[in-house]
Short mmCIF file of C-alpha atoms and ligand atoms in Angstrom, two decimals:
data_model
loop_
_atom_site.label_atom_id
_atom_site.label_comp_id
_atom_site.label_asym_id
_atom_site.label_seq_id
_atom_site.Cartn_x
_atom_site.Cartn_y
_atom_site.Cartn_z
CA UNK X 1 -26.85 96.33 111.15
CA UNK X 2 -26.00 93.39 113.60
CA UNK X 3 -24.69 93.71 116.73
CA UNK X 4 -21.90 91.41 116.27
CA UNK X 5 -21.48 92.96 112.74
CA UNK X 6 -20.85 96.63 114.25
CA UNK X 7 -18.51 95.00 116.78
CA UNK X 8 -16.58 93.37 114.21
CA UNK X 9 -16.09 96.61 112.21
CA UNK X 10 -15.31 98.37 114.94
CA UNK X 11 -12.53 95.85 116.08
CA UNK X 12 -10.99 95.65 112.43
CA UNK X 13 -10.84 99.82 112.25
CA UNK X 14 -9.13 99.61 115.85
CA UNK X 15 -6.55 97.20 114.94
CA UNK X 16 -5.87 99.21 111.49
CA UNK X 17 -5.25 102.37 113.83
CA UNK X 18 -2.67 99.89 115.74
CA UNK X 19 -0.75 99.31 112.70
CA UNK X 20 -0.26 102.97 111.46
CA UNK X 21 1.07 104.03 114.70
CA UNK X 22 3.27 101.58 114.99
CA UNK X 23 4.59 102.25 111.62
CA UNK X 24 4.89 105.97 112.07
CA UNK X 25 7.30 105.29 114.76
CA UNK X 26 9.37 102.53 113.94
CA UNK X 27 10.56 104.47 110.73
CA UNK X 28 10.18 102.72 107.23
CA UNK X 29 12.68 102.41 104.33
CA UNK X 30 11.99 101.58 100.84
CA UNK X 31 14.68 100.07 99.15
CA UNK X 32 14.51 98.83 95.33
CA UNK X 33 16.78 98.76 91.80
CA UNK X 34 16.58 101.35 89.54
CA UNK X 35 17.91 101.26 86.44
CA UNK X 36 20.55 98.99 87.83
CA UNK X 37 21.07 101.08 91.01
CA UNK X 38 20.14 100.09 94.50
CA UNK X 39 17.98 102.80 95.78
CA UNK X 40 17.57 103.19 99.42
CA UNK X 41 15.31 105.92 100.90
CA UNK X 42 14.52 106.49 104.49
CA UNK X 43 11.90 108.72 106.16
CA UNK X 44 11.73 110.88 108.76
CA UNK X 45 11.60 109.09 111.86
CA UNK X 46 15.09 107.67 112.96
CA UNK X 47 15.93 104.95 110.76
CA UNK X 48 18.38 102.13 111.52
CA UNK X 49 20.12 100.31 108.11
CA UNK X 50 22.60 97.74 107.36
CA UNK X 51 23.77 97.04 103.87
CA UNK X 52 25.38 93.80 103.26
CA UNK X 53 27.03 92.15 100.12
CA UNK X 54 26.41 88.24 99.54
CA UNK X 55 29.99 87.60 97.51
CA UNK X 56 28.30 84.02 96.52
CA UNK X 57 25.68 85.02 94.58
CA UNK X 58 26.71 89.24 93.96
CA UNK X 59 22.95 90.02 95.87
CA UNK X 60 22.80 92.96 97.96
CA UNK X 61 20.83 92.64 101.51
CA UNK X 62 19.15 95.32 103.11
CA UNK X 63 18.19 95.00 106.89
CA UNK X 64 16.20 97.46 109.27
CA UNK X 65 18.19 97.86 112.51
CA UNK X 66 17.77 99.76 115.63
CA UNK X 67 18.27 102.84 115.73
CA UNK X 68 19.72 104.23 119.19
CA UNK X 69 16.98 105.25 121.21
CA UNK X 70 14.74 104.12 119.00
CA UNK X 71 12.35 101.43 117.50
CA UNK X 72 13.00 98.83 114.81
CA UNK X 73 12.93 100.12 111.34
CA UNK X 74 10.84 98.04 108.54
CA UNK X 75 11.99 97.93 105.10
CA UNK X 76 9.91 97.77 102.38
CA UNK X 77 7.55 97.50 105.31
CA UNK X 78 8.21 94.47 106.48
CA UNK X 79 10.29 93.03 109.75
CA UNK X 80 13.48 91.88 108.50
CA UNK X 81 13.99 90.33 111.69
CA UNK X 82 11.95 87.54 110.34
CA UNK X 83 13.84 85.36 107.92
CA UNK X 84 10.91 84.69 105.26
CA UNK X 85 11.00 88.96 104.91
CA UNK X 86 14.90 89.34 104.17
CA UNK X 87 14.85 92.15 100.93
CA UNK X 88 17.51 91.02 98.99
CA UNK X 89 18.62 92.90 95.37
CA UNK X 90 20.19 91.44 92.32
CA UNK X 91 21.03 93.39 89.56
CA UNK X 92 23.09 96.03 90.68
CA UNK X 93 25.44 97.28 88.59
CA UNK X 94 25.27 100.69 88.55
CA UNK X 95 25.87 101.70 92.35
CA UNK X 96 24.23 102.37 95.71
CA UNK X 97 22.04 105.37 96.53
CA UNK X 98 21.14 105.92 100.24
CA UNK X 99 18.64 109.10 101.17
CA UNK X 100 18.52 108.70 105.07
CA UNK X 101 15.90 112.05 105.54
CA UNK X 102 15.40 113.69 108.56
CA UNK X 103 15.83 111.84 111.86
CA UNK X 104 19.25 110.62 113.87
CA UNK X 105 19.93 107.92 111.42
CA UNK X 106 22.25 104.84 111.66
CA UNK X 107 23.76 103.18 108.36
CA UNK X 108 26.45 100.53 108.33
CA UNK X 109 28.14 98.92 105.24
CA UNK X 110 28.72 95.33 105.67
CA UNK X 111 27.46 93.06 108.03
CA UNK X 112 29.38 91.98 111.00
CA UNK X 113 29.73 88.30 109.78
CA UNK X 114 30.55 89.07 105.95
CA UNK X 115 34.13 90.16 104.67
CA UNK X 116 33.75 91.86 101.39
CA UNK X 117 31.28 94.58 99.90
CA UNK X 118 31.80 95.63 96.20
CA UNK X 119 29.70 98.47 94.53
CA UNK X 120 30.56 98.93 90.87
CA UNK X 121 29.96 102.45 90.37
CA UNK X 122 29.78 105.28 92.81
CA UNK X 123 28.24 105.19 96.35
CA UNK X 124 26.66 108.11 97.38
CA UNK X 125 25.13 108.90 100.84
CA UNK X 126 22.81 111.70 101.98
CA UNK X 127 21.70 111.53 105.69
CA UNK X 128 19.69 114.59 105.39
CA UNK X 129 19.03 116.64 108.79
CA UNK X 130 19.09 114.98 112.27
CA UNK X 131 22.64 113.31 114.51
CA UNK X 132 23.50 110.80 111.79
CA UNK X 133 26.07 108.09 112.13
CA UNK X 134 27.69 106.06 108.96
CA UNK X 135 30.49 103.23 109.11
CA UNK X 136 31.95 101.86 105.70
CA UNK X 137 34.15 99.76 105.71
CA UNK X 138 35.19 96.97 109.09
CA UNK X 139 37.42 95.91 110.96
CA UNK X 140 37.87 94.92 114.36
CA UNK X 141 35.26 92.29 116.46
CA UNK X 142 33.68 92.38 119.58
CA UNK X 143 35.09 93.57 122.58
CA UNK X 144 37.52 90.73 124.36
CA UNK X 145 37.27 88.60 120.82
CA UNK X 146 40.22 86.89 119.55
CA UNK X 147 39.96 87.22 115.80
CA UNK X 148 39.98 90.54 113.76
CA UNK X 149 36.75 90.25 112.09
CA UNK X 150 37.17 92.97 108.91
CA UNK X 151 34.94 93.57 105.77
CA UNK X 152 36.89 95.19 102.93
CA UNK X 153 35.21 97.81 101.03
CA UNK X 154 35.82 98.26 97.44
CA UNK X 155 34.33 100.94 95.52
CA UNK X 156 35.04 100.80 91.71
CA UNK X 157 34.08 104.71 91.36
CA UNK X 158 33.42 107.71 94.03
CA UNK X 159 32.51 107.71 97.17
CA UNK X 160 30.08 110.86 98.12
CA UNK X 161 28.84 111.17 101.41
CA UNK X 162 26.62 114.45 102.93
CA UNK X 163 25.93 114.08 106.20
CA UNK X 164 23.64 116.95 106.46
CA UNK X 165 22.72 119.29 109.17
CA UNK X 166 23.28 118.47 112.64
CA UNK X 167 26.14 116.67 114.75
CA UNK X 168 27.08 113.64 112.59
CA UNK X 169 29.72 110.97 112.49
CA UNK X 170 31.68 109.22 109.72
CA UNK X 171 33.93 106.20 110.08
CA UNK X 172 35.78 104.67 107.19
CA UNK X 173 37.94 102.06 107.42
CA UNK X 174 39.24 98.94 105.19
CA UNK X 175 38.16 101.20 101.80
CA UNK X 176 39.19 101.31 98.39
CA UNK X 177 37.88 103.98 96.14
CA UNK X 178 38.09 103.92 92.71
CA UNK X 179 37.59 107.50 91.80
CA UNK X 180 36.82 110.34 93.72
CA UNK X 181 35.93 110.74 97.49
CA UNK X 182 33.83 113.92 98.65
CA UNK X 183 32.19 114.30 102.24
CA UNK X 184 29.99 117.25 102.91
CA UNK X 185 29.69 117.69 106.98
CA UNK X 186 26.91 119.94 106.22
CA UNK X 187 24.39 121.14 103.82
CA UNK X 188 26.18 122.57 100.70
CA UNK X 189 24.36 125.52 100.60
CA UNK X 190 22.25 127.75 102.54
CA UNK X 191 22.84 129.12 106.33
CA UNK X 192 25.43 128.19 108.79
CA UNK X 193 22.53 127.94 111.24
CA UNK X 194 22.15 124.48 110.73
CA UNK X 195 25.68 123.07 110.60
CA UNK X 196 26.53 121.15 113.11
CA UNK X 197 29.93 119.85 115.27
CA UNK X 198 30.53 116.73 112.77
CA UNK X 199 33.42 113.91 113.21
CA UNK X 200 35.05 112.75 110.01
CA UNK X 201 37.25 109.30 111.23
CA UNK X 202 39.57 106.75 109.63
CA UNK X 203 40.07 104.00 112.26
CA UNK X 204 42.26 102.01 110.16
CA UNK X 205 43.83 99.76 113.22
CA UNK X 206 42.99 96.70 115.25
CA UNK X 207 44.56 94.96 117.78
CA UNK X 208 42.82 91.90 118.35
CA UNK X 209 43.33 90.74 122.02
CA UNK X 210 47.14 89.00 122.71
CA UNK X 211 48.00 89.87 119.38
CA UNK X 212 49.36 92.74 117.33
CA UNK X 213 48.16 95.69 115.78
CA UNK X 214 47.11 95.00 112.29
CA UNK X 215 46.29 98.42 109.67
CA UNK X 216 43.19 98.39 107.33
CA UNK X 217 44.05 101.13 104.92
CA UNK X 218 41.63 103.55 103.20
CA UNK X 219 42.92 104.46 99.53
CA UNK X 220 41.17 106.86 97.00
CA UNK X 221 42.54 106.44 93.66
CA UNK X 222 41.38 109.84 92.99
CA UNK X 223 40.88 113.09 94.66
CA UNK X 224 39.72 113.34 98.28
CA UNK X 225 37.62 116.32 99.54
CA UNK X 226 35.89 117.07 102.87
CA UNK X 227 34.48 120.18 103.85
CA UNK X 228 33.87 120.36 107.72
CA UNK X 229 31.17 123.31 107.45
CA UNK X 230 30.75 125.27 110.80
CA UNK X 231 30.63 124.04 114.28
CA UNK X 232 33.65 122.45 116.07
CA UNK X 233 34.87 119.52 113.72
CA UNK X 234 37.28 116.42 114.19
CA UNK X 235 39.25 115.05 111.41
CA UNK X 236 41.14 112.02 112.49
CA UNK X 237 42.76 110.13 109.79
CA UNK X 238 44.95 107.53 110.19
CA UNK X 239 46.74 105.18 107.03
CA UNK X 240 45.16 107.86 104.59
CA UNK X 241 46.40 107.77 101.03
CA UNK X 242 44.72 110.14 98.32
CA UNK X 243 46.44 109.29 95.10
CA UNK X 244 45.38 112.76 93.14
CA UNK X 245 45.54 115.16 96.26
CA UNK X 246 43.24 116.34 98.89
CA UNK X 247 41.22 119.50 100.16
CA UNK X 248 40.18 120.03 103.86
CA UNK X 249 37.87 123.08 104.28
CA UNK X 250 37.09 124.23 107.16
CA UNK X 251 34.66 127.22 108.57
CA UNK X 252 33.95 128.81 111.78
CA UNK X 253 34.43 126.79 115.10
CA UNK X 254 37.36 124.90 116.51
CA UNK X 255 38.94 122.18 114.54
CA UNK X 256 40.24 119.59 115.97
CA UNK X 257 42.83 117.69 112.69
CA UNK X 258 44.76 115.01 112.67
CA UNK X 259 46.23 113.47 109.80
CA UNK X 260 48.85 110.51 110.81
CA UNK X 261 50.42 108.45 108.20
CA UNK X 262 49.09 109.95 105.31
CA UNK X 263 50.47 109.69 101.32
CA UNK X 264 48.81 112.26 99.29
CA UNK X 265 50.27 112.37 95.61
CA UNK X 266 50.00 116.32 94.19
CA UNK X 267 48.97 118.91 96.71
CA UNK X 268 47.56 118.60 100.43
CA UNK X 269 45.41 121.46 100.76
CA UNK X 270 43.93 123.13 104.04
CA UNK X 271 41.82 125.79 104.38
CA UNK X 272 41.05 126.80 107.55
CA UNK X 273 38.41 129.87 108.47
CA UNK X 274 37.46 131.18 112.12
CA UNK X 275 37.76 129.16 115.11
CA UNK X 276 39.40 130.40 118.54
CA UNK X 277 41.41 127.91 119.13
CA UNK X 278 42.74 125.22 116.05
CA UNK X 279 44.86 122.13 116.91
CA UNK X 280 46.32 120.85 113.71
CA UNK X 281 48.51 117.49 113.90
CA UNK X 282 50.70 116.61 111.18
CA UNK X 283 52.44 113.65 111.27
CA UNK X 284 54.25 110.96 108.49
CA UNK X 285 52.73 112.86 105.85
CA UNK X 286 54.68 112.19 102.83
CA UNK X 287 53.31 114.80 99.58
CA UNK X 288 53.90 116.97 97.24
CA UNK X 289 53.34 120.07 98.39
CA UNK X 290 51.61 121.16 101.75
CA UNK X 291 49.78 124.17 101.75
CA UNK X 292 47.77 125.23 104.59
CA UNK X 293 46.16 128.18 105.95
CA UNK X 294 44.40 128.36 109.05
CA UNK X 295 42.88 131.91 109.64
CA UNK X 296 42.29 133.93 112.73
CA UNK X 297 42.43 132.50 116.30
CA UNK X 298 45.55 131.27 118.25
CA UNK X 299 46.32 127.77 116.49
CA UNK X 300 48.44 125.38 117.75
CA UNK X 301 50.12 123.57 114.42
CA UNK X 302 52.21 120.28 114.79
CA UNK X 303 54.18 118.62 111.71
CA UNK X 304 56.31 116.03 112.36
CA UNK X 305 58.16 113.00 110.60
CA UNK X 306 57.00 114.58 107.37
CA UNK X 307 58.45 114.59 103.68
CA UNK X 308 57.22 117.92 101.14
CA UNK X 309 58.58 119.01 98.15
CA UNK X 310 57.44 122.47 98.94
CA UNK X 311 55.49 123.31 102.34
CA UNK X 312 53.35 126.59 102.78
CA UNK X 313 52.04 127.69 106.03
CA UNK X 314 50.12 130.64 107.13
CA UNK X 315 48.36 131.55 110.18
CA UNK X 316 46.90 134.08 109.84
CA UNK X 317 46.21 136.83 112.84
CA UNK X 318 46.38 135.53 116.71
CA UNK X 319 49.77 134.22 118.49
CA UNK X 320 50.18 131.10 116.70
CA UNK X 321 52.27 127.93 117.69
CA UNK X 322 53.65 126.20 115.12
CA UNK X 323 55.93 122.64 115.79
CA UNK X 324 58.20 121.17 113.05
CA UNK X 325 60.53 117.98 113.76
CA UNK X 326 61.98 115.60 112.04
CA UNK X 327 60.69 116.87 108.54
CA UNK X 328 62.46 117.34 105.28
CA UNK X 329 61.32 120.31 102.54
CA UNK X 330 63.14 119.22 99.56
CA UNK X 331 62.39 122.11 96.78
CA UNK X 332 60.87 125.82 98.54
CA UNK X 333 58.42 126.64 100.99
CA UNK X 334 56.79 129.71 103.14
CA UNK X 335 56.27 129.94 106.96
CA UNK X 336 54.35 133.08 107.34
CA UNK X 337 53.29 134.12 110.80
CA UNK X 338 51.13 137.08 110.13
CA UNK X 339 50.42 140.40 111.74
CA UNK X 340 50.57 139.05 115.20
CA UNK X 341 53.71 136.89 114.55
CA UNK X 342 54.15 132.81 115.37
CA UNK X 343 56.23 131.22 117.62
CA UNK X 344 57.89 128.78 115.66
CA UNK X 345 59.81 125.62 117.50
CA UNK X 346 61.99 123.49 115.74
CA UNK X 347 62.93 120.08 117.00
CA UNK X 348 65.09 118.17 115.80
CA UNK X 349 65.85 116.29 112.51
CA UNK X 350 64.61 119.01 110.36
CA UNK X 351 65.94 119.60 106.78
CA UNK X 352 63.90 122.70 105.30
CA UNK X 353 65.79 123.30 102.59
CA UNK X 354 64.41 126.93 100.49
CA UNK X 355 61.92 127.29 103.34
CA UNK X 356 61.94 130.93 104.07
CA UNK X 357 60.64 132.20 107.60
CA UNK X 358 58.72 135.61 107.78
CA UNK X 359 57.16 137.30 110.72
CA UNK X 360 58.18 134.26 113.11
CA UNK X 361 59.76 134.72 116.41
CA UNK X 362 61.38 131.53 118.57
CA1 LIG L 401 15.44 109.13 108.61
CA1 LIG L 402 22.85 114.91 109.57
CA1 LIG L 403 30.38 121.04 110.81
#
């Protein structure tokens, strides 16, 4: 063999090695249709996605981003910085999968210059291990910007999001879901071990700058259901409405809920385990009935500007406070402090009509 001919070989294997590292780290993501559903499926490194929906032609674009902290993620292997690479899907009519995998993963719904996203079907999200973040749904601009940029998202079936082990977040705003919507915190089975303190938001207002606060709802059509898992959780919905009722679950760990301006037809349902040291806001919640348990540890409940047709509260053991004002309980209801007793305070307005009081003291 040549001199120059082992050279060259030896160049070519170096800049082959160049590539693979590169790759490793950057984090790839395949993305393709499949049987009419847009498949998106990360690896293991931290990946960094944005979803988009082109309204003109009803394509789907899917575009590596960065994820904090980390490098550039291809997809399909390729640099969708680069115009000529943009991976764009037509065909979908059967829904969007995403499969983040391990690593602290970043996916957004809808670019920050488009303003709707359809799926027809159901979009389901699993970010797999790792500090995950996920954002469906805009509104809002940049900071100091004028105009309310917003992207409205419109599911036509249900929305099912795991966020897996680890300390994830969740924001959902501008939303309509046309069936169903279930978040999982946390793995759905196996050990606590790996849960992780997870934020569940709804950040449903925007006040551009000199103007006034505008609302972006979130709607489910159907039933809404979000289990928290272990590890000290934040709910924080705001301009909420579940049309066929909602479940909060809850496990050990201090939860931190608020649920402001909230329309839940049927049954509001919380069930609360473990934690030291609850705080559970209630406010303009108009439903059914409310029924809510929230286990051992001194909890500090608030429920205010509220309308129930029957309203069931128990705390459990520990020296619970619980708030009511301004609330009306048109048919029956419970307040049961437990063994330890609550101190119940009642401001004013209230109309708790059938609402007996056992083992509270004031
Ligand atoms: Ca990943
Ligand atoms: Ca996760
Ligand atoms: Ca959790």
């Amino acid at each position: 063999m040549s001199k120059e001919r082992s050279r060259s070989i030896q160049s070519k294997r170096l800049v082959v090695e160049r590539l693979e590292d590169r790759s490793l780290m950057a984090g790839n993501v395949t993305a393709a249709v499949s049987g009419g559903v847009l498949v998106i499926t990360g690896d293991t490194a931290d990946n960094g996605i944005t979803v988009d929906y082109i309204a003109s032609n009803n394509t789907y674009q899917v575009t590596g981003t960065t994820p904090t902290g980390g490098t550039a993620t291809t997809i399909n292997s390729l640099d969708t910085s680069v115009p000529a690479n943009a991976q764009i899907f037509s065909g979908v009519t059967k829904g969007v999968t995403v499969n983040a995998g391990a690593g602290n993963d970043n996916l957004v719904f809808g670019a920050a210059t488009s303003t709707t996203f359809k799926v027809v079907g159901n979009l389901e999200i699993d970010m797999g291990l790792g500090n995950d973040t996920v954002a469906i749904g805009r509104n809002g601009n940049a900071a100091g910007g004028a105009t309310p940029v917003e992207n409205e998202m419109n599911i036509s079936k249900a929305l099912v999001v795991k966020l897996g082990g680890g300390g994830d977040t969740l924001d959902i705003t501008n939303t309509t879901v046309g069936g169903n919507m279930v978040i999982h915190a946390d793995p759905a089975s196996g050990p606590t071990t790996t849960h992780g303190a997870d934020t569940v938001r709804f950040p449903t207002t925007f006040t551009p700058t000199g103007g006034t606060l505008q609302t972006f709802p979130v709607t489910v059509a159907g039933k809404t259901t979000v289990i928290l898992g272990a590890g000290a959780d934040t709910f924080n919905a705001l301009n909420l409405t579940s049309r066929k009722g909602m479940l909060i679950q809850d496990q050990a760990g201090n939860l931190n809920f608020d649920l402001v301006n909230g329309t839940v037809g049927g049954e509001f349902k919380m069930v609360k385990n473990g934690g030291t040291a609850n705080d559970i806001d209630i406010r303009n919640l108009n439903t059914g009935t409310m029924r809510m348990s929230t286990g051992n540890g001194v909890d500090t409940i608030a429920i205010r500007d509220s309308i129930f047709a029957r309203m069931y509260i128990e705390t459990a053991a520990g020296r619970d406070q619980i708030t009511i004002g301004n609330t009306r309980v048109t048919k029956l209801g419970l307040i049961d402090g437990a063994r330890d007793k609550a101190r119940l305070t009642q401001e004013a307005g209230n109309v708790l009509r059938g609402v007996v009081k056992v083992r509270t003291f004031t």
